[in-house]
PDB file of C-alpha atoms and ligand atoms in Angstrom:
ATOM      1  CA  UNK A 455      13.456 -21.160  13.071  1.00 43.00           C
ATOM      2  CA  UNK A 456      11.386 -19.930  10.126  1.00 49.00           C
ATOM      3  CA  UNK A 457      12.993 -18.886   6.856  1.00 63.00           C
ATOM      4  CA  UNK A 458      13.122 -15.128   6.165  1.00 77.00           C
ATOM      5  CA  UNK A 459      10.461 -13.667   3.885  1.00 79.00           C
ATOM      6  CA  UNK A 460      11.415 -13.070   0.249  1.00 90.00           C
ATOM      7  CA  UNK A 461      12.734  -9.504  -0.088  1.00 97.00           C
ATOM      8  CA  UNK A 462      11.303  -7.328  -2.855  1.00 98.00           C
ATOM      9  CA  UNK A 463      13.011  -4.312  -4.413  1.00 98.00           C
ATOM     10  CA  UNK A 464      10.780  -1.371  -5.250  1.00 98.00           C
ATOM     11  CA  UNK A 465      12.519   1.195  -7.435  1.00 98.00           C
ATOM     12  CA  UNK A 466      11.425   4.797  -6.897  1.00 98.00           C
ATOM     13  CA  UNK A 467      11.524   6.786 -10.159  1.00 98.00           C
ATOM     14  CA  UNK A 468      10.725  10.244  -8.714  1.00 97.00           C
ATOM     15  CA  UNK A 469      14.120  11.699  -9.459  1.00 97.00           C
ATOM     16  CA  UNK A 470      14.078  10.666 -13.101  1.00 98.00           C
ATOM     17  CA  UNK A 471      11.131  13.080 -13.225  1.00 98.00           C
ATOM     18  CA  UNK A 472      13.114  15.681 -11.245  1.00 97.00           C
ATOM     19  CA  UNK A 473      15.712  15.629 -14.001  1.00 97.00           C
ATOM     20  CA  UNK A 474      13.066  15.820 -16.722  1.00 97.00           C
ATOM     21  CA  UNK A 475      11.355  18.762 -15.037  1.00 97.00           C
ATOM     22  CA  UNK A 476      14.636  20.691 -14.851  1.00 96.00           C
ATOM     23  CA  UNK A 477      14.170  21.437 -18.562  1.00 95.00           C
ATOM     24  CA  UNK A 478      10.381  21.163 -18.685  1.00 90.00           C
ATOM     25  CA  UNK A 479      10.281  18.678 -21.570  1.00 93.00           C
ATOM     26  CA  UNK A 480       9.545  14.966 -21.779  1.00 96.00           C
ATOM     27  CA  UNK A 481      13.012  13.457 -21.250  1.00 97.00           C
ATOM     28  CA  UNK A 482      14.232  11.526 -19.321  1.00 98.00           C
ATOM     29  CA  UNK A 483      10.952   9.639 -19.091  1.00 98.00           C
ATOM     30  CA  UNK A 484      10.210   8.047 -15.675  1.00 98.00           C
ATOM     31  CA  UNK A 485       8.066   5.380 -17.346  1.00 98.00           C
ATOM     32  CA  UNK A 486      10.984   4.314 -19.535  1.00 98.00           C
ATOM     33  CA  UNK A 487      13.103   4.123 -16.377  1.00 98.00           C
ATOM     34  CA  UNK A 488      10.438   2.004 -14.671  1.00 98.00           C
ATOM     35  CA  UNK A 489      10.284  -0.439 -17.598  1.00 98.00           C
ATOM     36  CA  UNK A 490      14.075  -0.737 -17.648  1.00 98.00           C
ATOM     37  CA  UNK A 491      14.244  -1.229 -13.872  1.00 98.00           C
ATOM     38  CA  UNK A 492      11.676  -4.042 -14.091  1.00 98.00           C
ATOM     39  CA  UNK A 493      13.580  -5.689 -16.933  1.00 98.00           C
ATOM     40  CA  UNK A 494      16.703  -5.569 -14.735  1.00 98.00           C
ATOM     41  CA  UNK A 495      14.967  -7.213 -11.772  1.00 98.00           C
ATOM     42  CA  UNK A 496      12.891  -4.648  -9.838  1.00 98.00           C
ATOM     43  CA  UNK A 497       9.859  -6.235  -8.201  1.00 98.00           C
ATOM     44  CA  UNK A 498       7.796  -3.073  -8.258  1.00 98.00           C
ATOM     45  CA  UNK A 499       7.850   0.644  -8.985  1.00 98.00           C
ATOM     46  CA  UNK A 500       7.247   3.454  -6.522  1.00 98.00           C
ATOM     47  CA  UNK A 501       6.352   7.029  -7.387  1.00 98.00           C
ATOM     48  CA  UNK A 502       5.317   9.934  -5.171  1.00 97.00           C
ATOM     49  CA  UNK A 503       2.704  12.355  -6.472  1.00 97.00           C
ATOM     50  CA  UNK A 504       3.454  15.420  -4.382  1.00 95.00           C
ATOM     51  CA  UNK A 505       0.933  18.185  -3.944  1.00 93.00           C
ATOM     52  CA  UNK A 506       3.282  20.635  -5.695  1.00 92.00           C
ATOM     53  CA  UNK A 507       3.981  18.083  -8.500  1.00 94.00           C
ATOM     54  CA  UNK A 508       7.677  18.868  -8.186  1.00 93.00           C
ATOM     55  CA  UNK A 509       8.667  15.583  -9.830  1.00 95.00           C
ATOM     56  CA  UNK A 510       6.015  12.982 -10.703  1.00 97.00           C
ATOM     57  CA  UNK A 511       2.914  14.389 -12.433  1.00 97.00           C
ATOM     58  CA  UNK A 512      -0.614  13.030 -12.721  1.00 98.00           C
ATOM     59  CA  UNK A 513       0.004  11.820 -16.284  1.00 98.00           C
ATOM     60  CA  UNK A 514       3.150   9.919 -15.136  1.00 98.00           C
ATOM     61  CA  UNK A 515       1.136   8.033 -12.536  1.00 98.00           C
ATOM     62  CA  UNK A 516      -1.542   7.091 -15.090  1.00 98.00           C
ATOM     63  CA  UNK A 517       1.103   5.931 -17.580  1.00 98.00           C
ATOM     64  CA  UNK A 518       2.986   3.944 -14.939  1.00 98.00           C
ATOM     65  CA  UNK A 519      -0.207   2.124 -14.023  1.00 98.00           C
ATOM     66  CA  UNK A 520      -1.025   1.441 -17.686  1.00 98.00           C
ATOM     67  CA  UNK A 521       2.432   0.437 -18.873  1.00 98.00           C
ATOM     68  CA  UNK A 522       4.292  -1.463 -16.142  1.00 98.00           C
ATOM     69  CA  UNK A 523       3.856  -5.175 -15.537  1.00 96.00           C
ATOM     70  CA  UNK A 524       4.815  -5.135 -11.829  1.00 98.00           C
ATOM     71  CA  UNK A 525       3.008  -3.625  -8.836  1.00 98.00           C
ATOM     72  CA  UNK A 526       2.762   0.174  -8.622  1.00 98.00           C
ATOM     73  CA  UNK A 527       3.248   1.706  -5.178  1.00 98.00           C
ATOM     74  CA  UNK A 528       1.606   5.162  -5.193  1.00 98.00           C
ATOM     75  CA  UNK A 529       3.087   7.412  -2.496  1.00 98.00           C
ATOM     76  CA  UNK A 530       0.883  10.295  -1.463  1.00 97.00           C
ATOM     77  CA  UNK A 531      -0.336  12.512   1.345  1.00 96.00           C
ATOM     78  CA  UNK A 532      -3.681  11.697   2.992  1.00 96.00           C
ATOM     79  CA  UNK A 533      -5.698  14.410   1.247  1.00 96.00           C
ATOM     80  CA  UNK A 534      -9.079  14.349  -0.471  1.00 97.00           C
ATOM     81  CA  UNK A 535      -7.485  15.174  -3.844  1.00 97.00           C
ATOM     82  CA  UNK A 536      -5.012  12.310  -3.577  1.00 97.00           C
ATOM     83  CA  UNK A 537      -7.799   9.935  -2.556  1.00 98.00           C
ATOM     84  CA  UNK A 538      -9.691  10.808  -5.751  1.00 98.00           C
ATOM     85  CA  UNK A 539      -6.600  10.321  -7.923  1.00 98.00           C
ATOM     86  CA  UNK A 540      -5.556   7.063  -6.273  1.00 98.00           C
ATOM     87  CA  UNK A 541      -9.046   5.556  -6.533  1.00 98.00           C
ATOM     88  CA  UNK A 542      -9.077   6.436 -10.240  1.00 97.00           C
ATOM     89  CA  UNK A 543      -5.541   5.074 -10.767  1.00 97.00           C
ATOM     90  CA  UNK A 544      -6.167   1.834  -8.831  1.00 97.00           C
ATOM     91  CA  UNK A 545      -2.522   1.107  -7.974  1.00 98.00           C
ATOM     92  CA  UNK A 546      -1.514  -2.109  -6.250  1.00 98.00           C
ATOM     93  CA  UNK A 547      -0.577  -0.116  -3.140  1.00 98.00           C
ATOM     94  CA  UNK A 548      -0.800   3.334  -1.610  1.00 98.00           C
ATOM     95  CA  UNK A 549       1.909   4.456   0.804  1.00 98.00           C
ATOM     96  CA  UNK A 550       0.748   7.360   2.964  1.00 98.00           C
ATOM     97  CA  UNK A 551       3.540   9.829   3.631  1.00 97.00           C
ATOM     98  CA  UNK A 552       3.696  13.175   5.441  1.00 95.00           C
ATOM     99  CA  UNK A 553       3.682  16.254   3.268  1.00 87.00           C
ATOM    100  CA  UNK A 554       3.413  19.131   5.734  1.00 82.00           C
ATOM    101  CA  UNK A 555       5.398  19.763   8.924  1.00 74.00           C
ATOM    102  CA  UNK A 556       2.424  19.166  11.195  1.00 78.00           C
ATOM    103  CA  UNK A 557       1.964  15.635   9.835  1.00 79.00           C
ATOM    104  CA  UNK A 558       5.510  14.629  10.795  1.00 77.00           C
ATOM    105  CA  UNK A 559       6.778  12.935  13.925  1.00 76.00           C
ATOM    106  CA  UNK A 560      10.045  14.288  15.288  1.00 72.00           C
ATOM    107  CA  UNK A 561      11.775  11.373  13.528  1.00 76.00           C
ATOM    108  CA  UNK A 562      10.280  12.312  10.170  1.00 85.00           C
ATOM    109  CA  UNK A 563       7.642   9.618   9.611  1.00 95.00           C
ATOM    110  CA  UNK A 564       3.905  10.152   9.356  1.00 97.00           C
ATOM    111  CA  UNK A 565       2.447  10.910  12.792  1.00 97.00           C
ATOM    112  CA  UNK A 566      -0.268   8.239  12.812  1.00 97.00           C
ATOM    113  CA  UNK A 567      -0.724   8.654  16.583  1.00 97.00           C
ATOM    114  CA  UNK A 568      -1.484  12.376  16.287  1.00 96.00           C
ATOM    115  CA  UNK A 569      -3.640  11.928  13.189  1.00 95.00           C
ATOM    116  CA  UNK A 570      -5.452   8.683  13.821  1.00 96.00           C
ATOM    117  CA  UNK A 571      -8.912  10.258  13.651  1.00 97.00           C
ATOM    118  CA  UNK A 572      -8.309  11.636  10.176  1.00 96.00           C
ATOM    119  CA  UNK A 573      -6.429   8.554   8.969  1.00 97.00           C
ATOM    120  CA  UNK A 574      -8.922   5.893  10.094  1.00 98.00           C
ATOM    121  CA  UNK A 575     -11.617   6.603   7.440  1.00 97.00           C
ATOM    122  CA  UNK A 576      -8.945   7.272   4.822  1.00 97.00           C
ATOM    123  CA  UNK A 577      -7.317   3.881   5.362  1.00 98.00           C
ATOM    124  CA  UNK A 578     -10.699   2.137   5.533  1.00 97.00           C
ATOM    125  CA  UNK A 579     -11.713   3.587   2.168  1.00 98.00           C
ATOM    126  CA  UNK A 580      -8.512   2.412   0.481  1.00 98.00           C
ATOM    127  CA  UNK A 581      -8.835  -1.013   2.128  1.00 97.00           C
ATOM    128  CA  UNK A 582     -12.409  -1.246   0.797  1.00 97.00           C
ATOM    129  CA  UNK A 583     -11.177  -0.360  -2.696  1.00 98.00           C
ATOM    130  CA  UNK A 584      -8.750  -3.300  -2.538  1.00 98.00           C
ATOM    131  CA  UNK A 585      -5.666  -1.052  -2.468  1.00 98.00           C
ATOM    132  CA  UNK A 586      -2.991  -2.228  -0.030  1.00 98.00           C
ATOM    133  CA  UNK A 587      -2.238   0.586   2.395  1.00 98.00           C
ATOM    134  CA  UNK A 588       1.199   1.198   3.802  1.00 98.00           C
ATOM    135  CA  UNK A 589       2.039   3.844   6.424  1.00 98.00           C
ATOM    136  CA  UNK A 590       5.472   5.472   6.249  1.00 98.00           C
ATOM    137  CA  UNK A 591       6.385   5.801   9.925  1.00 98.00           C
ATOM    138  CA  UNK A 592       9.354   5.986  12.246  1.00 97.00           C
ATOM    139  CA  UNK A 593      10.262   2.734  14.028  1.00 97.00           C
ATOM    140  CA  UNK A 594       8.569   4.016  17.165  1.00 97.00           C
ATOM    141  CA  UNK A 595       6.498   1.536  19.210  1.00 98.00           C
ATOM    142  CA  UNK A 596       3.544   3.930  19.667  1.00 97.00           C
ATOM    143  CA  UNK A 597       3.387   4.640  15.918  1.00 98.00           C
ATOM    144  CA  UNK A 598       3.649   0.929  15.060  1.00 98.00           C
ATOM    145  CA  UNK A 599       0.918  -0.057  17.508  1.00 98.00           C
ATOM    146  CA  UNK A 600      -1.366   2.650  16.139  1.00 98.00           C
ATOM    147  CA  UNK A 601      -0.694   1.500  12.555  1.00 98.00           C
ATOM    148  CA  UNK A 602      -1.913  -1.968  13.536  1.00 98.00           C
ATOM    149  CA  UNK A 603      -4.986  -0.521  15.290  1.00 98.00           C
ATOM    150  CA  UNK A 604      -5.784   1.508  12.176  1.00 97.00           C
ATOM    151  CA  UNK A 605      -5.854  -1.765  10.199  1.00 96.00           C
ATOM    152  CA  UNK A 606      -3.180  -0.773   7.728  1.00 98.00           C
ATOM    153  CA  UNK A 607      -1.769  -4.080   6.468  1.00 98.00           C
ATOM    154  CA  UNK A 608       1.721  -2.664   5.899  1.00 98.00           C
ATOM    155  CA  UNK A 609       4.142  -0.182   7.449  1.00 98.00           C
ATOM    156  CA  UNK A 610       7.234   1.229   5.793  1.00 98.00           C
ATOM    157  CA  UNK A 611       9.913   2.026   8.343  1.00 98.00           C
ATOM    158  CA  UNK A 612      11.600   5.388   7.722  1.00 98.00           C
ATOM    159  CA  UNK A 613      15.318   4.636   7.460  1.00 98.00           C
ATOM    160  CA  UNK A 614      16.386   8.248   6.823  1.00 97.00           C
ATOM    161  CA  UNK A 615      17.757   9.056  10.293  1.00 97.00           C
ATOM    162  CA  UNK A 616      19.779   5.824  10.348  1.00 98.00           C
ATOM    163  CA  UNK A 617      21.170   6.346   6.820  1.00 98.00           C
ATOM    164  CA  UNK A 618      22.052   9.981   7.581  1.00 97.00           C
ATOM    165  CA  UNK A 619      23.914   8.949  10.746  1.00 98.00           C
ATOM    166  CA  UNK A 620      25.793   6.219   8.845  1.00 98.00           C
ATOM    167  CA  UNK A 621      26.676   8.695   6.082  1.00 97.00           C
ATOM    168  CA  UNK A 622      27.874  11.301   8.576  1.00 98.00           C
ATOM    169  CA  UNK A 623      30.013   8.760  10.445  1.00 97.00           C
ATOM    170  CA  UNK A 624      28.045   9.279  13.694  1.00 98.00           C
ATOM    171  CA  UNK A 625      28.632   5.788  15.022  1.00 97.00           C
ATOM    172  CA  UNK A 626      26.708   6.077  18.294  1.00 98.00           C
ATOM    173  CA  UNK A 627      23.675   7.653  16.649  1.00 97.00           C
ATOM    174  CA  UNK A 628      23.811   5.148  13.782  1.00 98.00           C
ATOM    175  CA  UNK A 629      23.827   2.267  16.251  1.00 98.00           C
ATOM    176  CA  UNK A 630      20.900   3.603  18.294  1.00 98.00           C
ATOM    177  CA  UNK A 631      18.876   4.269  15.104  1.00 98.00           C
ATOM    178  CA  UNK A 632      19.718   0.759  13.902  1.00 98.00           C
ATOM    179  CA  UNK A 633      18.566  -0.800  17.178  1.00 98.00           C
ATOM    180  CA  UNK A 634      15.302   1.135  16.895  1.00 98.00           C
ATOM    181  CA  UNK A 635      14.765  -0.294  13.405  1.00 98.00           C
ATOM    182  CA  UNK A 636      15.585  -3.844  14.553  1.00 98.00           C
ATOM    183  CA  UNK A 637      13.141  -3.611  17.475  1.00 98.00           C
ATOM    184  CA  UNK A 638      10.480  -1.859  15.381  1.00 98.00           C
ATOM    185  CA  UNK A 639      10.590  -4.465  12.615  1.00 98.00           C
ATOM    186  CA  UNK A 640      10.156  -7.271  15.157  1.00 98.00           C
ATOM    187  CA  UNK A 641       7.315  -5.458  16.961  1.00 98.00           C
ATOM    188  CA  UNK A 642       5.492  -4.705  13.717  1.00 98.00           C
ATOM    189  CA  UNK A 643       5.776  -8.276  12.475  1.00 98.00           C
ATOM    190  CA  UNK A 644       4.526  -9.589  15.824  1.00 97.00           C
ATOM    191  CA  UNK A 645       1.539  -7.221  15.477  1.00 98.00           C
ATOM    192  CA  UNK A 646       0.713  -8.876  12.128  1.00 98.00           C
ATOM    193  CA  UNK A 647       1.961  -6.055   9.917  1.00 98.00           C
ATOM    194  CA  UNK A 648       3.941  -6.548   6.713  1.00 98.00           C
ATOM    195  CA  UNK A 649       7.139  -4.542   7.106  1.00 98.00           C
ATOM    196  CA  UNK A 650       8.819  -2.468   4.401  1.00 98.00           C
ATOM    197  CA  UNK A 651      11.663   0.026   4.749  1.00 98.00           C
ATOM    198  CA  UNK A 652      13.065   2.936   2.802  1.00 98.00           C
ATOM    199  CA  UNK A 653      14.569   6.398   2.524  1.00 97.00           C
ATOM    200  CA  UNK A 654      18.224   7.173   1.995  1.00 97.00           C
ATOM    201  CA  UNK A 655      19.316   3.559   1.420  1.00 98.00           C
ATOM    202  CA  UNK A 656      22.455   2.797  -0.594  1.00 98.00           C
ATOM    203  CA  UNK A 657      24.135  -0.532  -1.429  1.00 98.00           C
ATOM    204  CA  UNK A 658      25.710  -0.902   2.034  1.00 98.00           C
ATOM    205  CA  UNK A 659      22.684   0.081   4.125  1.00 98.00           C
ATOM    206  CA  UNK A 660      20.364  -1.990   1.903  1.00 98.00           C
ATOM    207  CA  UNK A 661      22.621  -5.021   2.408  1.00 98.00           C
ATOM    208  CA  UNK A 662      22.577  -4.493   6.178  1.00 98.00           C
ATOM    209  CA  UNK A 663      18.820  -4.049   6.513  1.00 98.00           C
ATOM    210  CA  UNK A 664      18.156  -6.979   4.182  1.00 98.00           C
ATOM    211  CA  UNK A 665      19.453  -9.201   6.988  1.00 97.00           C
ATOM    212  CA  UNK A 666      16.374  -8.391   9.095  1.00 97.00           C
ATOM    213  CA  UNK A 667      14.109 -11.359   8.375  1.00 96.00           C
ATOM    214  CA  UNK A 668      10.886  -9.417   9.043  1.00 97.00           C
ATOM    215  CA  UNK A 669      11.428  -7.013   6.156  1.00 98.00           C
ATOM    216  CA  UNK A 670       9.567  -7.880   2.966  1.00 98.00           C
ATOM    217  CA  UNK A 671      10.309  -4.887   0.728  1.00 98.00           C
ATOM    218  CA  UNK A 672      12.813  -2.057   0.310  1.00 98.00           C
ATOM    219  CA  UNK A 673      11.874   1.079  -1.626  1.00 98.00           C
ATOM    220  CA  UNK A 674      14.911   2.886  -2.987  1.00 98.00           C
ATOM    221  CA  UNK A 675      15.233   5.840  -5.332  1.00 98.00           C
ATOM    222  CA  UNK A 676      17.628   8.726  -4.980  1.00 97.00           C
ATOM    223  CA  UNK A 677      20.860   6.783  -4.583  1.00 98.00           C
ATOM    224  CA  UNK A 678      20.009   4.481  -7.473  1.00 98.00           C
ATOM    225  CA  UNK A 679      19.207   7.354  -9.826  1.00 98.00           C
ATOM    226  CA  UNK A 680      22.553   8.932  -8.913  1.00 98.00           C
ATOM    227  CA  UNK A 681      24.464   5.679  -9.505  1.00 98.00           C
ATOM    228  CA  UNK A 682      22.614   5.160 -12.780  1.00 98.00           C
ATOM    229  CA  UNK A 683      24.255   8.315 -14.157  1.00 97.00           C
ATOM    230  CA  UNK A 684      27.611   6.541 -13.968  1.00 98.00           C
ATOM    231  CA  UNK A 685      26.886   2.863 -14.623  1.00 98.00           C
ATOM    232  CA  UNK A 686      23.379   2.820 -16.102  1.00 98.00           C
ATOM    233  CA  UNK A 687      20.073   2.013 -14.426  1.00 98.00           C
ATOM    234  CA  UNK A 688      20.007  -1.694 -15.276  1.00 98.00           C
ATOM    235  CA  UNK A 689      23.454  -2.248 -13.775  1.00 98.00           C
ATOM    236  CA  UNK A 690      22.433  -0.276 -10.673  1.00 98.00           C
ATOM    237  CA  UNK A 691      19.324  -2.415 -10.191  1.00 98.00           C
ATOM    238  CA  UNK A 692      21.338  -5.616 -10.571  1.00 98.00           C
ATOM    239  CA  UNK A 693      23.995  -4.425  -8.107  1.00 98.00           C
ATOM    240  CA  UNK A 694      21.329  -3.396  -5.582  1.00 98.00           C
ATOM    241  CA  UNK A 695      19.589  -6.753  -6.001  1.00 98.00           C
ATOM    242  CA  UNK A 696      22.893  -8.554  -5.367  1.00 98.00           C
ATOM    243  CA  UNK A 697      23.531  -6.451  -2.234  1.00 98.00           C
ATOM    244  CA  UNK A 698      20.060  -7.272  -0.930  1.00 98.00           C
ATOM    245  CA  UNK A 699      20.520 -10.972  -1.671  1.00 97.00           C
ATOM    246  CA  UNK A 700      23.847 -10.995   0.198  1.00 97.00           C
ATOM    247  CA  UNK A 701      22.178  -9.325   3.161  1.00 97.00           C
ATOM    248  CA  UNK A 702      19.209 -11.668   3.110  1.00 97.00           C
ATOM    249  CA  UNK A 703      21.577 -14.591   3.051  1.00 95.00           C
ATOM    250  CA  UNK A 704      22.711 -13.492   6.510  1.00 90.00           C
ATOM    251  CA  UNK A 705      19.145 -13.289   7.883  1.00 84.00           C
ATOM    252  CA  UNK A 706      18.342 -15.414  10.904  1.00 67.00           C
ATOM    253  CA  UNK A 707      16.710 -18.615   9.695  1.00 61.00           C
ATOM    254  CA  UNK A 708      18.560 -18.662   6.386  1.00 58.00           C
ATOM    255  CA  UNK A 709      21.728 -20.143   7.791  1.00 45.00           C
TER     256      UNK A 709
HETATM  257  N1  LIG B1259       9.975   5.305   0.791  1.00 64.41           N
HETATM  258  C1  LIG B1259       9.244   6.424   0.968  1.00 64.41           C
HETATM  259  C2  LIG B1259       7.947   6.316   1.697  1.00 64.41           C
HETATM  260  C3  LIG B1259       9.680   7.658   0.457  1.00 64.41           C
HETATM  261  O1  LIG B1259       8.924   8.764   0.641  1.00 64.41           O
HETATM  262  C4  LIG B1259      10.893   7.699  -0.260  1.00 64.41           C
HETATM  263  C5  LIG B1259      11.369   8.995  -0.824  1.00 64.41           C
HETATM  264  O2  LIG B1259      10.512   9.443  -1.799  1.00 64.41           O
HETATM  265  C6  LIG B1259      11.601   6.518  -0.444  1.00 64.41           C
HETATM  266  C7  LIG B1259      11.138   5.332   0.117  1.00 64.41           C
HETATM  267  C8  LIG B1259      12.866   6.467  -1.249  1.00 64.41           C
HETATM  268  O3  LIG B1259      13.837   7.226  -0.637  1.00 64.41           O
HETATM  269  P1  LIG B1259      15.192   7.518  -1.425  1.00 64.41           P
HETATM  270  O4  LIG B1259      14.806   8.262  -2.675  1.00 64.41           O
HETATM  271  O5  LIG B1259      15.970   8.330  -0.469  1.00 64.41           O
HETATM  272  O6  LIG B1259      15.811   6.189  -1.737  1.00 64.41           O
END
């Protein structure tokens, strides 16, 4: 049996910017948080430039690209404006996420099946620019198969419904969402896609999903920013890394 892939931790700094924007000044600085997270062991930094700029702003994205030493994962909607900004920023990766209701599947991921005509040239242009494209989708077989047909090299499985069910103590729903993720990760890997996961993860859910050998990267933000208020960001990154390593140690092929 093959050994599981190394598992990267991408730290999402959006909500450092949420806190900054609450007072409209310059502190806390999401770039400072990114540098600290990297020093503590993050393998990359994720930031989402939303159309309403409610947290990360254009200048944050430019500074992240200029100042961090690890890969920048630029989350954005598939719009012409975002294409222009991402091509100018030249991040390591772009993760395409839904921004409006009509772009969403019922499970919350980007509806790549419904939007494949619009997404195909968008993905091709980013591929041509040497930017690794990831599609944030539900672990739904039709969405995964379309992601592969669209020639996106990566998908990020939306873990929000699973994490919500775990948090609400809905055991049956949590189990069915988990099984969907397990099957989706295997299907995506078999289709040649690199598989990431994220949304709503905490130490326990990150440890559990780290045991899936197909998963190469977890992108985690909100929970870590909340924990950082109590124990500091560096400690939070180290604790998350340890949880992921424990989980990966249980992955099939690592035993
Ligand atoms: N991955 C993607 C594609 C996201 O949009 C988000 C939320 O911005 C995350 C991961 C991180 O989710 P959370 O902040 O809940 O950890």
